[in-house]
Amino acid sequence: MSILFDKMNFKGVELNNRLVRSATHEAMADENGFPTKNLFKLYERLAKGGVGLIITGYTFVSRDGKSRAMLGIDTDEHVSKYRELVDQVHRNGAKIAMQINHCGRQTTKDMTGTQTIAPSAVKDNSFLDTPREMTEQDIENVIEAFAKASKRVKDSNFDAVQLHGAHGFLINQFLCPHTNRRKDKWGGSIENRMRFLKENLQSMPESSW
């Protein structure tokens, strides 16, 4: 068990130990995705408590992919507030990464202000909405949104960025043949279904981190 408390270096980021607080939706953001005082207090407690790395709750890259009380990183105005959050975590001895995400069909029009979008128009049985199938331009717009969000994460002084590719959100929707029934280059074969994930990764070159 002692290895849990040994320092480790992860891609150039030195952690005080191997205790990681994984991404969890705290629901501590205002309607524009800015972190609230409660989130500051939570992360301060985690850092002071000895967590080596904090990964934020999922954070929307564009308004058409947001959910209720979800953190956001879709504008440059978010950067200064996140710098305060990162500085607080660092002062208390921990590192912090931001998880960025687009909910795709796993949200509602009431939350996004527009019809939900997804690889294919397959109804979500939890949110009870049928999304609009994304156009080629929609796909390119979201890839650009992920790239811009990643840069803002960097500008906010986070130690790392994490892409959310699970739990039925947009990246996962492209990967899954149930939610991706496209016949173009974004669907069909596993190679095509992986294209959205790969292009998002390629839009965020390692040199930017």
PDB file of N, CA and C in Angstrom, residues 21 23-28 57-58 67-71:
ATOM      1  N   ARG A  21      -8.665  11.914  -7.572  1.00  0.00           N
ATOM      2  CA  ARG A  21     -10.109  12.113  -7.460  1.00  0.00           C
ATOM      3  C   ARG A  21     -10.637  12.185  -8.884  1.00  0.00           C
ATOM      4  N   ALA A  23     -13.183  12.331 -12.192  1.00  0.00           N
ATOM      5  CA  ALA A  23     -14.213  13.302 -12.569  1.00  0.00           C
ATOM      6  C   ALA A  23     -15.578  12.886 -12.037  1.00  0.00           C
ATOM      7  N   THR A  24     -16.255  13.830 -11.404  1.00  0.00           N
ATOM      8  CA  THR A  24     -17.590  13.625 -10.856  1.00  0.00           C
ATOM      9  C   THR A  24     -18.404  14.895 -11.090  1.00  0.00           C
ATOM     10  N   HIS A  25     -19.630  14.742 -11.551  1.00  0.00           N
ATOM     11  CA  HIS A  25     -20.466  15.925 -11.777  1.00  0.00           C
ATOM     12  C   HIS A  25     -20.918  16.494 -10.445  1.00  0.00           C
ATOM     13  N   GLU A  26     -20.316  17.609 -10.045  1.00  0.00           N
ATOM     14  CA  GLU A  26     -20.622  18.192  -8.747  1.00  0.00           C
ATOM     15  C   GLU A  26     -21.897  19.031  -8.766  1.00  0.00           C
ATOM     16  N   ALA A  27     -22.320  19.485  -9.971  1.00  0.00           N
ATOM     17  CA  ALA A  27     -23.481  20.384 -10.087  1.00  0.00           C
ATOM     18  C   ALA A  27     -23.258  21.659  -9.282  1.00  0.00           C
ATOM     19  N   MET A  28     -22.029  22.190  -9.374  1.00  0.00           N
ATOM     20  CA  MET A  28     -21.672  23.413  -8.652  1.00  0.00           C
ATOM     21  C   MET A  28     -21.183  24.472  -9.625  1.00  0.00           C
ATOM     22  N   GLY A  57     -15.343  17.827 -12.705  1.00  0.00           N
ATOM     23  CA  GLY A  57     -16.532  17.291 -13.347  1.00  0.00           C
ATOM     24  C   GLY A  57     -16.551  17.668 -14.819  1.00  0.00           C
ATOM     25  N   TYR A  58     -17.365  16.965 -15.595  1.00  0.00           N
ATOM     26  CA  TYR A  58     -17.393  17.204 -17.039  1.00  0.00           C
ATOM     27  C   TYR A  58     -17.746  18.659 -17.346  1.00  0.00           C
ATOM     28  N   SER A  67     -25.357  20.522 -20.006  1.00  0.00           N
ATOM     29  CA  SER A  67     -26.428  19.979 -19.190  1.00  0.00           C
ATOM     30  C   SER A  67     -26.594  20.866 -17.964  1.00  0.00           C
ATOM     31  N   ARG A  68     -27.476  20.493 -17.063  1.00  0.00           N
ATOM     32  CA  ARG A  68     -27.823  21.343 -15.927  1.00  0.00           C
ATOM     33  C   ARG A  68     -26.675  21.452 -14.925  1.00  0.00           C
ATOM     34  N   ALA A  69     -26.403  22.709 -14.506  1.00  0.00           N
ATOM     35  CA  ALA A  69     -25.380  22.993 -13.483  1.00  0.00           C
ATOM     36  C   ALA A  69     -24.015  22.427 -13.863  1.00  0.00           C
ATOM     37  N   MET A  70     -23.723  22.398 -15.141  1.00  0.00           N
ATOM     38  CA  MET A  70     -22.487  21.818 -15.681  1.00  0.00           C
ATOM     39  C   MET A  70     -21.433  22.903 -15.863  1.00  0.00           C
ATOM     40  N   LEU A  71     -20.200  22.617 -15.514  1.00  0.00           N
ATOM     41  CA  LEU A  71     -19.107  23.538 -15.780  1.00  0.00           C
ATOM     42  C   LEU A  71     -18.988  23.791 -17.276  1.00  0.00           C
TER      43      LEU A  71
END
